[in-house]
Short mmCIF file of C-alpha atoms in Angstrom, two decimals:
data_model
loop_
_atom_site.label_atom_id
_atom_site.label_comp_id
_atom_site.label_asym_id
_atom_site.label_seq_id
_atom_site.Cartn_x
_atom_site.Cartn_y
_atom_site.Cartn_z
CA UNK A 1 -38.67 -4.08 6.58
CA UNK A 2 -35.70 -2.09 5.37
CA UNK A 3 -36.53 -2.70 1.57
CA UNK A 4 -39.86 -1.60 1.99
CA UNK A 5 -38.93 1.26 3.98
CA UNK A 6 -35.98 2.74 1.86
CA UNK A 7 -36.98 1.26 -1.82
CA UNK A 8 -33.39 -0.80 -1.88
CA UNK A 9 -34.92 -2.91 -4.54
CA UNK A 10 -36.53 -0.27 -6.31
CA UNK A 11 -33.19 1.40 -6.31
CA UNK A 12 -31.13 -1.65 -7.33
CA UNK A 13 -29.29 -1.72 -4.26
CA UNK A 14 -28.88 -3.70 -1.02
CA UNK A 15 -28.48 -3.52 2.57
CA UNK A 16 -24.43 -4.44 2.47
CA UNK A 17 -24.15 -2.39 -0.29
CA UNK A 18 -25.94 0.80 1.20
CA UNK A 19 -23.82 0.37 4.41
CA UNK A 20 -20.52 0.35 2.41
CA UNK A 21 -21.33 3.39 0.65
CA UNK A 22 -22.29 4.95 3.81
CA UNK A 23 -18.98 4.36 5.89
CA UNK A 24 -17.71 5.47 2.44
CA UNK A 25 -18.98 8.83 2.66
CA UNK A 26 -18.30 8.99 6.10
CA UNK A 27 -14.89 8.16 5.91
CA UNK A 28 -14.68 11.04 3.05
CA UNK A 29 -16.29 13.53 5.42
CA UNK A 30 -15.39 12.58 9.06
CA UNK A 31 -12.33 15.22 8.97
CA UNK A 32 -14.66 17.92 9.47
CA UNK A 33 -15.18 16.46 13.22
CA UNK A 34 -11.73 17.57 13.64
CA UNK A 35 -11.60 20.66 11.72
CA UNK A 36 -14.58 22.74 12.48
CA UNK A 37 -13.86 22.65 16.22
CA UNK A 38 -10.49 24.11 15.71
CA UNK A 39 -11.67 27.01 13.15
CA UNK A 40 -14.99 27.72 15.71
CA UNK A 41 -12.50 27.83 19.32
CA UNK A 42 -10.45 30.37 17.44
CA UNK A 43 -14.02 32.41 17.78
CA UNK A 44 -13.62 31.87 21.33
CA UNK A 45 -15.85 28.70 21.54
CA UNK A 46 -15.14 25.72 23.73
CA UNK A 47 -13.54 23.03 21.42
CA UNK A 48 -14.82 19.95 23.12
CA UNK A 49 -18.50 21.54 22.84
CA UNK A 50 -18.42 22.67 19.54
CA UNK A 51 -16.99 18.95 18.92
CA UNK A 52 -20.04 17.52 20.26
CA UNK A 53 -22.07 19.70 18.36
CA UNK A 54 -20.19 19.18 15.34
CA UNK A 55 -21.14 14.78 15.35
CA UNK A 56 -24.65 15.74 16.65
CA UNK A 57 -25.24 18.14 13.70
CA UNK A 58 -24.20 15.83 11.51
CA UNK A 59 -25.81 12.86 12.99
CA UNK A 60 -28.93 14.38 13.04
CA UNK A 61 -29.16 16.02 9.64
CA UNK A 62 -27.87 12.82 7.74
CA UNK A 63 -30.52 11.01 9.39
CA UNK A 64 -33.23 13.42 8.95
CA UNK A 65 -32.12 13.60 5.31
CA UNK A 66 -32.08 9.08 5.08
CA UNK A 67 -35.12 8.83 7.15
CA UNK A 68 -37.10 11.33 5.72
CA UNK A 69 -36.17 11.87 2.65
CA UNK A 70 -34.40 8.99 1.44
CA UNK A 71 -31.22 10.47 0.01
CA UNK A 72 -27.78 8.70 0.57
CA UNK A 73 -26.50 12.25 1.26
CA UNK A 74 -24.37 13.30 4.42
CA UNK A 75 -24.65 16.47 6.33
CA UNK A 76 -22.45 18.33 8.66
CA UNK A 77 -21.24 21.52 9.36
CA UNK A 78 -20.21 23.32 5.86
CA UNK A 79 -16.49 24.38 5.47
CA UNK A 80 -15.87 27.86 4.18
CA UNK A 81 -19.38 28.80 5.96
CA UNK A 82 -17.70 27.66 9.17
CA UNK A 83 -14.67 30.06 8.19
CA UNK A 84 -16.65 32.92 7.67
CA UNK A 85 -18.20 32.60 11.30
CA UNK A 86 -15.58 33.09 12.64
CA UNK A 87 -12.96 35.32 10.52
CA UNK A 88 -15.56 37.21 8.91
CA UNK A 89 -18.23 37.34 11.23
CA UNK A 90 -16.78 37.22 14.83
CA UNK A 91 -13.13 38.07 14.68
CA UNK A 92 -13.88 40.81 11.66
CA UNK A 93 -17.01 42.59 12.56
CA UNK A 94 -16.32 41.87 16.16
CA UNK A 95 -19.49 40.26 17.07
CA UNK A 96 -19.58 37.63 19.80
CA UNK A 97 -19.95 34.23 18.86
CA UNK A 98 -23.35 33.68 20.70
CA UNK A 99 -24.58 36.32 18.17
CA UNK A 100 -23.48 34.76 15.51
CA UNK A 101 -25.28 31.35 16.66
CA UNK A 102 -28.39 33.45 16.76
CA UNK A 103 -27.25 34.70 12.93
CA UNK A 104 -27.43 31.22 11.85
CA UNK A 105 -30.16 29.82 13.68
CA UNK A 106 -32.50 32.97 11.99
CA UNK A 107 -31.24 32.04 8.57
CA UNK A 108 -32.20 28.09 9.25
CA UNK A 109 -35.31 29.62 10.44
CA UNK A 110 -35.83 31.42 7.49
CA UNK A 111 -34.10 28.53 5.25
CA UNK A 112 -37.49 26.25 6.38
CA UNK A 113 -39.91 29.02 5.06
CA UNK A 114 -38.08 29.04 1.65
CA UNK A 115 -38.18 24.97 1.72
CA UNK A 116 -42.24 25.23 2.63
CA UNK A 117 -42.81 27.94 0.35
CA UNK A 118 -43.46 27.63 -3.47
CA UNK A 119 -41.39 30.32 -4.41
CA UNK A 120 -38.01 28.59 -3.67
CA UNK A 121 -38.26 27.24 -7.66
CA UNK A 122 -37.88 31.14 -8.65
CA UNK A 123 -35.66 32.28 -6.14
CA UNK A 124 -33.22 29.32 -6.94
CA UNK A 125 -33.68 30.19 -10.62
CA UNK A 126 -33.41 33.74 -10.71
CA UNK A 127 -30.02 34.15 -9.69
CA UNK A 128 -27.43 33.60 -12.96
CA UNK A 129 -25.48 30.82 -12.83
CA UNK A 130 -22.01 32.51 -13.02
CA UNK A 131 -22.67 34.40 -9.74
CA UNK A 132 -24.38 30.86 -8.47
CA UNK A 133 -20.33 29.11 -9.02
CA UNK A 134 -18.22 32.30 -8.31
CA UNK A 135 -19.48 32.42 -4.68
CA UNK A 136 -18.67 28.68 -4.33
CA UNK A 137 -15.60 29.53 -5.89
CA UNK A 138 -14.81 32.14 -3.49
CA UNK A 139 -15.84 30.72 -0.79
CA UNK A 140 -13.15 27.98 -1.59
CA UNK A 141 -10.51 31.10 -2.40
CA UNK A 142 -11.45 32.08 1.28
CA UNK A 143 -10.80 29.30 2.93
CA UNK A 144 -7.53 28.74 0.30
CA UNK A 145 -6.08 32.16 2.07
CA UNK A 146 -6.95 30.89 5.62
CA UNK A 147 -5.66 27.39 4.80
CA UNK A 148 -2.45 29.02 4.04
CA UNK A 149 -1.77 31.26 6.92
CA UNK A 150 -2.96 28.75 9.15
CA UNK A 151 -0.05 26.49 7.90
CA UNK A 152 2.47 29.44 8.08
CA UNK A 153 3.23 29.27 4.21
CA UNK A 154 1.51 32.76 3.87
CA UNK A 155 2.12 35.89 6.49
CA UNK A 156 1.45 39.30 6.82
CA UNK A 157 3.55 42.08 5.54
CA UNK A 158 3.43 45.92 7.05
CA UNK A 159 4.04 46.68 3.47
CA UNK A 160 3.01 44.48 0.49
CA UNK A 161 0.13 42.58 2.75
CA UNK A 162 1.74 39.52 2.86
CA UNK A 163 4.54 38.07 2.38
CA UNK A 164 6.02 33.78 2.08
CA UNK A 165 6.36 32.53 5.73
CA UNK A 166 9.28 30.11 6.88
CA UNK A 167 9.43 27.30 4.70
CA UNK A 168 12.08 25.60 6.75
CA UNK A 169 9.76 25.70 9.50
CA UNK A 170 8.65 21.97 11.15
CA UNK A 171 4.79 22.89 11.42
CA UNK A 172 5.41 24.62 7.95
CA UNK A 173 7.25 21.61 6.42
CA UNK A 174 4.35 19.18 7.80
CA UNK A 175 1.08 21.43 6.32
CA UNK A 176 3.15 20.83 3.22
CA UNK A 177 3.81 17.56 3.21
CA UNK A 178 -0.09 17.05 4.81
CA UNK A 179 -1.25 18.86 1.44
CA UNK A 180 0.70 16.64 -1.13
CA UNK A 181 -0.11 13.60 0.58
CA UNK A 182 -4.16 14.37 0.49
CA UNK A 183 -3.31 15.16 -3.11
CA UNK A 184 -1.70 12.25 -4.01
CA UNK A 185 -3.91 9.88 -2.17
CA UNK A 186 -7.06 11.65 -3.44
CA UNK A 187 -5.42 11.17 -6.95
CA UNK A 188 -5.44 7.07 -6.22
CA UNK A 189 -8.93 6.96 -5.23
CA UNK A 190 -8.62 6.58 -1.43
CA UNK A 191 -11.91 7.35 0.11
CA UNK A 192 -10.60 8.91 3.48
CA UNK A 193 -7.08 10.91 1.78
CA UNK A 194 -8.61 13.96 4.02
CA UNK A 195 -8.85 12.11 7.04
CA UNK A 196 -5.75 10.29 6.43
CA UNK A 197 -3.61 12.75 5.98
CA UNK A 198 -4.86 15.03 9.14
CA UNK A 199 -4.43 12.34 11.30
CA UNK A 200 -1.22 11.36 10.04
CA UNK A 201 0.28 14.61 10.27
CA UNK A 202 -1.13 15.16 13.55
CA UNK A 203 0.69 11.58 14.74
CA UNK A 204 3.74 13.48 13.10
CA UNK A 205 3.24 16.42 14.84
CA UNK A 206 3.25 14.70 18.15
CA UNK A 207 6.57 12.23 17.43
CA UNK A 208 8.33 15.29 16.65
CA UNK A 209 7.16 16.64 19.97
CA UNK A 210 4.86 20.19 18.50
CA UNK A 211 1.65 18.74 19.93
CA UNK A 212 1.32 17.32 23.47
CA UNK A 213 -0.31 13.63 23.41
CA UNK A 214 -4.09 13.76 24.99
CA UNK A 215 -5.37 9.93 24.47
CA UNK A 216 -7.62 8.68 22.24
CA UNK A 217 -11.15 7.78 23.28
CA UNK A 218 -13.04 8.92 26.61
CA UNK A 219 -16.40 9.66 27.24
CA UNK A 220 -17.77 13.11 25.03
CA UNK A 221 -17.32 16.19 26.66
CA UNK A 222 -20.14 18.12 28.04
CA UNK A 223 -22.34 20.44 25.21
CA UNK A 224 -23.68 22.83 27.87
CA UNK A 225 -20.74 25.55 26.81
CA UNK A 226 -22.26 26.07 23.53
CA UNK A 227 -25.95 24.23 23.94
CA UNK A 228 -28.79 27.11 23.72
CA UNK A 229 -26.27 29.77 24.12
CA UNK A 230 -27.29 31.74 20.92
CA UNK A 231 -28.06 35.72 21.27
CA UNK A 232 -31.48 36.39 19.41
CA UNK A 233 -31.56 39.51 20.51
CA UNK A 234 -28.42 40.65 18.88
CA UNK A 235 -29.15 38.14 15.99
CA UNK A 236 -32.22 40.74 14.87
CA UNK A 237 -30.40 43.90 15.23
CA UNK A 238 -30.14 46.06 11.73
CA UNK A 239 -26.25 45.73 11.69
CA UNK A 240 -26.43 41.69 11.29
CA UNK A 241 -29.00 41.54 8.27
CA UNK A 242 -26.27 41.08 5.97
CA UNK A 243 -25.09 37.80 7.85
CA UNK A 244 -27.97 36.32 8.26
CA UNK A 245 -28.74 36.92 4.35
CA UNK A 246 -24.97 35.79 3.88
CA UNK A 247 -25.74 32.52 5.97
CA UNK A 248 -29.22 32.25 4.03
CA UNK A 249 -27.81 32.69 0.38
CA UNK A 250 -24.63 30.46 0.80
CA UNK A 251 -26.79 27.46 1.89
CA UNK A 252 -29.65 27.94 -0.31
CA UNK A 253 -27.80 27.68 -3.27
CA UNK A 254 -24.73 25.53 -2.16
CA UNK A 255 -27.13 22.78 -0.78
CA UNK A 256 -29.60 22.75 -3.85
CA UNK A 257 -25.77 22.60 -6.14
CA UNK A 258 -25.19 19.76 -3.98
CA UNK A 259 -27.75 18.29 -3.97
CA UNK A 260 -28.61 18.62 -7.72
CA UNK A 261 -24.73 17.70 -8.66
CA UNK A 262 -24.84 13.92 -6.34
CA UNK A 263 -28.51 13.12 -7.47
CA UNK A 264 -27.21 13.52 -10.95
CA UNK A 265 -23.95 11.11 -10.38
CA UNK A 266 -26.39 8.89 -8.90
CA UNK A 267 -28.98 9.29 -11.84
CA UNK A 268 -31.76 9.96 -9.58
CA UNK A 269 -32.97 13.17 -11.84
CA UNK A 270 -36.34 12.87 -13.82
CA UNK A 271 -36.78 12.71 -17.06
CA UNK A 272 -36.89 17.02 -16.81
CA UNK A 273 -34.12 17.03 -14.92
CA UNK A 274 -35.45 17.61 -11.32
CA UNK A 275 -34.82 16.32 -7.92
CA UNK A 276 -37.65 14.50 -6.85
CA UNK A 277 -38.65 14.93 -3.44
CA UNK A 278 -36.63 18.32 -3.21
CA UNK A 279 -39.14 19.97 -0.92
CA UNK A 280 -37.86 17.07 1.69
CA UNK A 281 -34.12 16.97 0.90
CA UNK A 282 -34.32 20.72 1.72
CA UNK A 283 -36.19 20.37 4.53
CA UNK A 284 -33.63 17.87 6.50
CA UNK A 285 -31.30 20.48 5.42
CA UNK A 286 -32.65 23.62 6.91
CA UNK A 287 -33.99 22.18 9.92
CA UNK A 288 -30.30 20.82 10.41
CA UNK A 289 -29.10 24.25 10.46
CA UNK A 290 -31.37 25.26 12.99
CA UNK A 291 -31.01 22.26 15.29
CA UNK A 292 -27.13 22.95 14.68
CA UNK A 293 -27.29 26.15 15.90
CA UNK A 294 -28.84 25.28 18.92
CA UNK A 295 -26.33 22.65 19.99
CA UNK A 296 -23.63 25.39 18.85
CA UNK A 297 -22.20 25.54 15.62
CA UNK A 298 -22.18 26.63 12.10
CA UNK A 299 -24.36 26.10 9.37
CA UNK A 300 -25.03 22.29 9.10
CA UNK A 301 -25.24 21.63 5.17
CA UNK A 302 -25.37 18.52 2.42
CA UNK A 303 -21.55 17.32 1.81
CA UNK A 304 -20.51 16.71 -1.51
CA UNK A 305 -18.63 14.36 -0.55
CA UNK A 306 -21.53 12.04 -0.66
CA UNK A 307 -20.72 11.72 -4.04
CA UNK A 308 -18.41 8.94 -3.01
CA UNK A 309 -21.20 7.27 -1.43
CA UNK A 310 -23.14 6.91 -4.19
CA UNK A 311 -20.00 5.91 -6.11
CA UNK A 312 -19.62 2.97 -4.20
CA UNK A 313 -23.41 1.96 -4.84
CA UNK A 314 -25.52 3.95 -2.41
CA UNK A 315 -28.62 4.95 -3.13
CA UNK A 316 -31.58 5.43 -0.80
CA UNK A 317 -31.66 6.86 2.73
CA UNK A 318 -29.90 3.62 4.49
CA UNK A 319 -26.78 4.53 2.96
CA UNK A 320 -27.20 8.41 5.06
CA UNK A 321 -28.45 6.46 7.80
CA UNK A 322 -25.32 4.74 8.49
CA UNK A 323 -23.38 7.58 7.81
CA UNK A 324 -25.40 9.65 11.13
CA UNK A 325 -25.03 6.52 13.13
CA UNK A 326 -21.27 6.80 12.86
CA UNK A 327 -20.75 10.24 13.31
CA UNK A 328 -22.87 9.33 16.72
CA UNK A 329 -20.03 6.80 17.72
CA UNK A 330 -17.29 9.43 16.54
CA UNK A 331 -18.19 11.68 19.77
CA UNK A 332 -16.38 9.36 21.58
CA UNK A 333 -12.74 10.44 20.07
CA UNK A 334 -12.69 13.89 21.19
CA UNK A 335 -9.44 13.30 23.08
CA UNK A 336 -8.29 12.71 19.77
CA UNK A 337 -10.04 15.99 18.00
CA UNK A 338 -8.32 17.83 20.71
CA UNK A 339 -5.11 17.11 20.16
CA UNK A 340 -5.40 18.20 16.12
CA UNK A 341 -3.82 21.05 15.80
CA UNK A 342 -4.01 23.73 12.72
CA UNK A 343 -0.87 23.21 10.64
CA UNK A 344 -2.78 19.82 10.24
CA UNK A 345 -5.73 21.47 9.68
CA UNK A 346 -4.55 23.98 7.08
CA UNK A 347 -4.07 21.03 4.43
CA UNK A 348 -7.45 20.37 4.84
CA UNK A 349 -8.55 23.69 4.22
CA UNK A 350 -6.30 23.96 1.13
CA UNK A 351 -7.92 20.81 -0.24
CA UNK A 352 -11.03 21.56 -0.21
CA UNK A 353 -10.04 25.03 -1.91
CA UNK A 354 -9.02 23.30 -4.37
CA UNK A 355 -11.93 21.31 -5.10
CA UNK A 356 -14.64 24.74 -4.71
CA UNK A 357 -12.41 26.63 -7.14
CA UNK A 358 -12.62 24.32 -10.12
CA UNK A 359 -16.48 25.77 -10.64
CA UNK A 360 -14.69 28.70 -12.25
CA UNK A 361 -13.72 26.64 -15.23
CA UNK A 362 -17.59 26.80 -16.06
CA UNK A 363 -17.90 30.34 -16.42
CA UNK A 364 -18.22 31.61 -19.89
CA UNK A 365 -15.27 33.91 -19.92
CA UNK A 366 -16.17 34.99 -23.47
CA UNK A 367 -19.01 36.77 -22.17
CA UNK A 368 -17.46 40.06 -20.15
CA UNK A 369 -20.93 40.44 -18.60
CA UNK A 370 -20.63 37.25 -17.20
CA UNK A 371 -17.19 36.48 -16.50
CA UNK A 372 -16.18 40.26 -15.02
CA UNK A 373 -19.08 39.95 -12.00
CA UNK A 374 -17.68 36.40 -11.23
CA UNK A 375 -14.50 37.53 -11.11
CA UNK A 376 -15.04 40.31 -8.74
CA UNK A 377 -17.69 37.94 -6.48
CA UNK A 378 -14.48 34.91 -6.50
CA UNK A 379 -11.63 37.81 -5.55
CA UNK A 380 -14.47 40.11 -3.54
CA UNK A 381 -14.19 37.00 -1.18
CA UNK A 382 -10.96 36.35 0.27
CA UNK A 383 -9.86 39.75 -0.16
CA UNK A 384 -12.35 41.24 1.97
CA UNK A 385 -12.56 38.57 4.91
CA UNK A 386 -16.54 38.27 3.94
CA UNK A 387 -18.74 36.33 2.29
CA UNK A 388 -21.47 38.91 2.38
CA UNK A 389 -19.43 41.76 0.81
CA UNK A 390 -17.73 39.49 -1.88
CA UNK A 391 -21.59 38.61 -2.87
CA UNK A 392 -22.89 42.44 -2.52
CA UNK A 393 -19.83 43.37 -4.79
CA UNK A 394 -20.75 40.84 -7.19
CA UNK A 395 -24.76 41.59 -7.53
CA UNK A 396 -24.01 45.24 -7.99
CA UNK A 397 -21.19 44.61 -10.21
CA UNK A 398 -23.19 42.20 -12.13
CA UNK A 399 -26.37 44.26 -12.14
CA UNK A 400 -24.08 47.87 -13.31
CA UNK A 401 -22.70 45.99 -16.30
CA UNK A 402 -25.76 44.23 -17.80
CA UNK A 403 -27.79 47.93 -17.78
CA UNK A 404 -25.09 49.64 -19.37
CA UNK A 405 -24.75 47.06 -22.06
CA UNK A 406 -28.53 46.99 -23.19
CA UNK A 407 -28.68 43.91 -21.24
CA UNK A 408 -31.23 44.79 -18.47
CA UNK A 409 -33.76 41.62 -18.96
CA UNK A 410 -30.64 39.44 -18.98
CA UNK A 411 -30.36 40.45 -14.90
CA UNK A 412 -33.75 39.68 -13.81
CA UNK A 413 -36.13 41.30 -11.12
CA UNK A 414 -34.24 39.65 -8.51
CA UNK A 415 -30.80 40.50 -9.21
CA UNK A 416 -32.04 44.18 -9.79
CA UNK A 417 -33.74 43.93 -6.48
CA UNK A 418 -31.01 42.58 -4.10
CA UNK A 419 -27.99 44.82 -6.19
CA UNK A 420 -30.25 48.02 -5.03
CA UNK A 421 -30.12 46.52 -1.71
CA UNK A 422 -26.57 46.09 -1.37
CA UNK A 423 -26.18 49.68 -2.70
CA UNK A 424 -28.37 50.97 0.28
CA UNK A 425 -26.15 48.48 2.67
CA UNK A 426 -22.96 49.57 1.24
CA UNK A 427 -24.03 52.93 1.55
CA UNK A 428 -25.88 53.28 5.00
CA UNK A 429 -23.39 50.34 7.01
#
């Protein structure tokens, strides 16, 4: 039944194999159970809730994405996108966090249409490929600068904006240590160096008496402080337009990267190049968002880190089937999630900086045309606490520069189009 149903001997594969390569990826992945509930309380959510929400995002976007589709891809709630909730949106345009769920759930919404519609070849297209990899890139310089200050290695400065923190700090000394240890092990090939490391600094954290011991395992906490508690209403006013096409844009394109970069490794392209089945894969994506912003929390996306899946053999749906049905029995360690605090967070953070930056390497940087409106998108970023206005400064950056250099058909309709837009925003917000 399971061969016929996911293809495993179509796909060379097996059922052992599939469910290796998923507890692979999930074991690659998992940390963000821990993580995202302590960037999303700092909003003012309830940590336990947004916990819950966190495995049942990801449990039922990985399955919707092996069951229906039949990719071996994981989803759960994006990092950097989960940053920008709640520095950029909530704690630095002061909205409350029950708009913001409303922000997200609107840009799912919309996310679906794009999937249905046949225009999501041209809007995918039309955007140049150097602005495509300087947001990922500053999205990963984003959560690099968070990542940092979380950890106490970076702090603010009344005069030069920040400054080196206390190095001889414990917490300090442990994000360190946390960071070069996920490094290292990442370096050997060990599937879970993430998850590793924040748990291991977290056990240090406790024996050294900075975090107070909570247990282990326990029965999931209740969902009904985040479930349904999205603002719609505040979601639609004029002033939030810019999130909701922040949230829209950033998954858009990072899920179809993702999605295009793992089918590749796995050599599940056509003969032109293309995803089949796309339509579905972004379907289970989108509709993920959605659902995850109705149990309450940020924009559930494809993980990259499938990639390590499919390394270890996986290749149909089974493999993303096992991967949901663990992140089911994960909601039973929230004691554990509770007890993680953010100096072993921040290594986390830094990590996966590290890996969203590298994109930048494929810029041409021979090209000024090119290169300058990446740089400003990747810098635009961080340095202004936004996704939304890093992307706005890039479009209109990128859209100035081609005109005055004779280069107008080299921008496109679109870019034209949303650079004008970003103009008016700029202007009018």
């Amino acid at each position: 039944m399971l061969d016929r149903f996911f293809r495993l001997r179509e796909n060379g594969t097996t059922v052992r194999t599939e469910l290796m390569a998923g507890l692979t990826t999930f074991l690659t992945m998992a940390y963000i159970a821990f993580v995202n509930p302590q960037i999303l309380s700092q909003a003012g959510m309830d940590p336990g809730a947004v916990f819950v929400a966190t495995c049942l995002g990801a449990a039922f976007g990985t399955l919707v994405m092996g069951l229906y589709a039949n990719y071996p891809i994981g989803l759960a709630p994006g990092m950097g996108i989960n940053a920008y909730f709640t520095f950029g949106v909530v704690l630095g345009m002061g909205l409350s966090w029950q708009v913001a769920l409303g922000t997200v759930f609107v840009s799912g919404i919309l996310f679906v249409a794009i999937s249905l519609a046949p225009v999501r070849e041209w809007i995918i297209d039309s955007i140049p490929m150097s602005l495509k990899i300087s947001i990922s890139a500053g999205i990963g310089l984003f959560l690099a600068v968070i990542g940092l200050t979380g950890a106490g290695i970076v702090v603010d400065h009344p005069v030069t904006l920040v400054a080196l923190g206390k190095l001889s700090d414990a917490k300090v000394l442990l994000a360190i240590a946390g960071f070069i240890a996920m490094v290292s092990m990442s370096a050997r090939g060990v599937p879970a160096a993430v998850l590793i490391a924040v748990l291991g600094v977290t056990a240090a954290g406790w024996a050294f008496g900075l975090i107070e011991y909570r247990g282990l395992v326990s029965l999931p906490p209740s969902l009904a402080p985040t479930f349904l508690k999205m603002d719609l209403a505040g979601a639609l006013d004029l002033a939030t337009l810019p999130v909701i096409f922040a949230f829209l844009f950033v998954k858009v394109f990072d899920t179809t990267g993702t999605l295009i970069g793992v089918a590749h490794r796995a050599g599940m392209l056509d003969k032109d190049g293309k995803l089949p089945r796309l339509r579905k894969a972004l379907l289970a994506d989108s509709s993920a968002a959605t659902v995850g912003a109705v149990l309450g929390t940020s924009p559930v996306t494809s993980y990259i880190e499938s990639a390590s899946g499919i390394q270890a053999g996986g290749r149909t749906g089974l493999t993303a089937v096992a991967v949901g049905a663990l992140f089911l029995l994960c909601l039973f360690f929230a004691p554990l999630a509770g007890m993680v605090p953010a100096f072993a967070t921040a290594p986390a953070l830094l990590f996966v900086a590290c890996l969203m930056a590298r994109g930048l390497a494929e810029i041409d940087w021979q090209d000024m045309t090119e290169a300058a409106p990446a740089l400003v998108t990747a810098l635009g970023i961080p340095l202004t606490y936004s996704i939304s206005t890093g992307i706005g400064l890039g479009f209109i950056t990128y859209a100035a520069v081609k005109i005055l250099a004779g280069r107008t058909r080299e921008a496109g309709t679109a870019v034209l189009v949303l650079a004008a837009a970003f103009v008016a925003k700029f202007v009018v917000l």
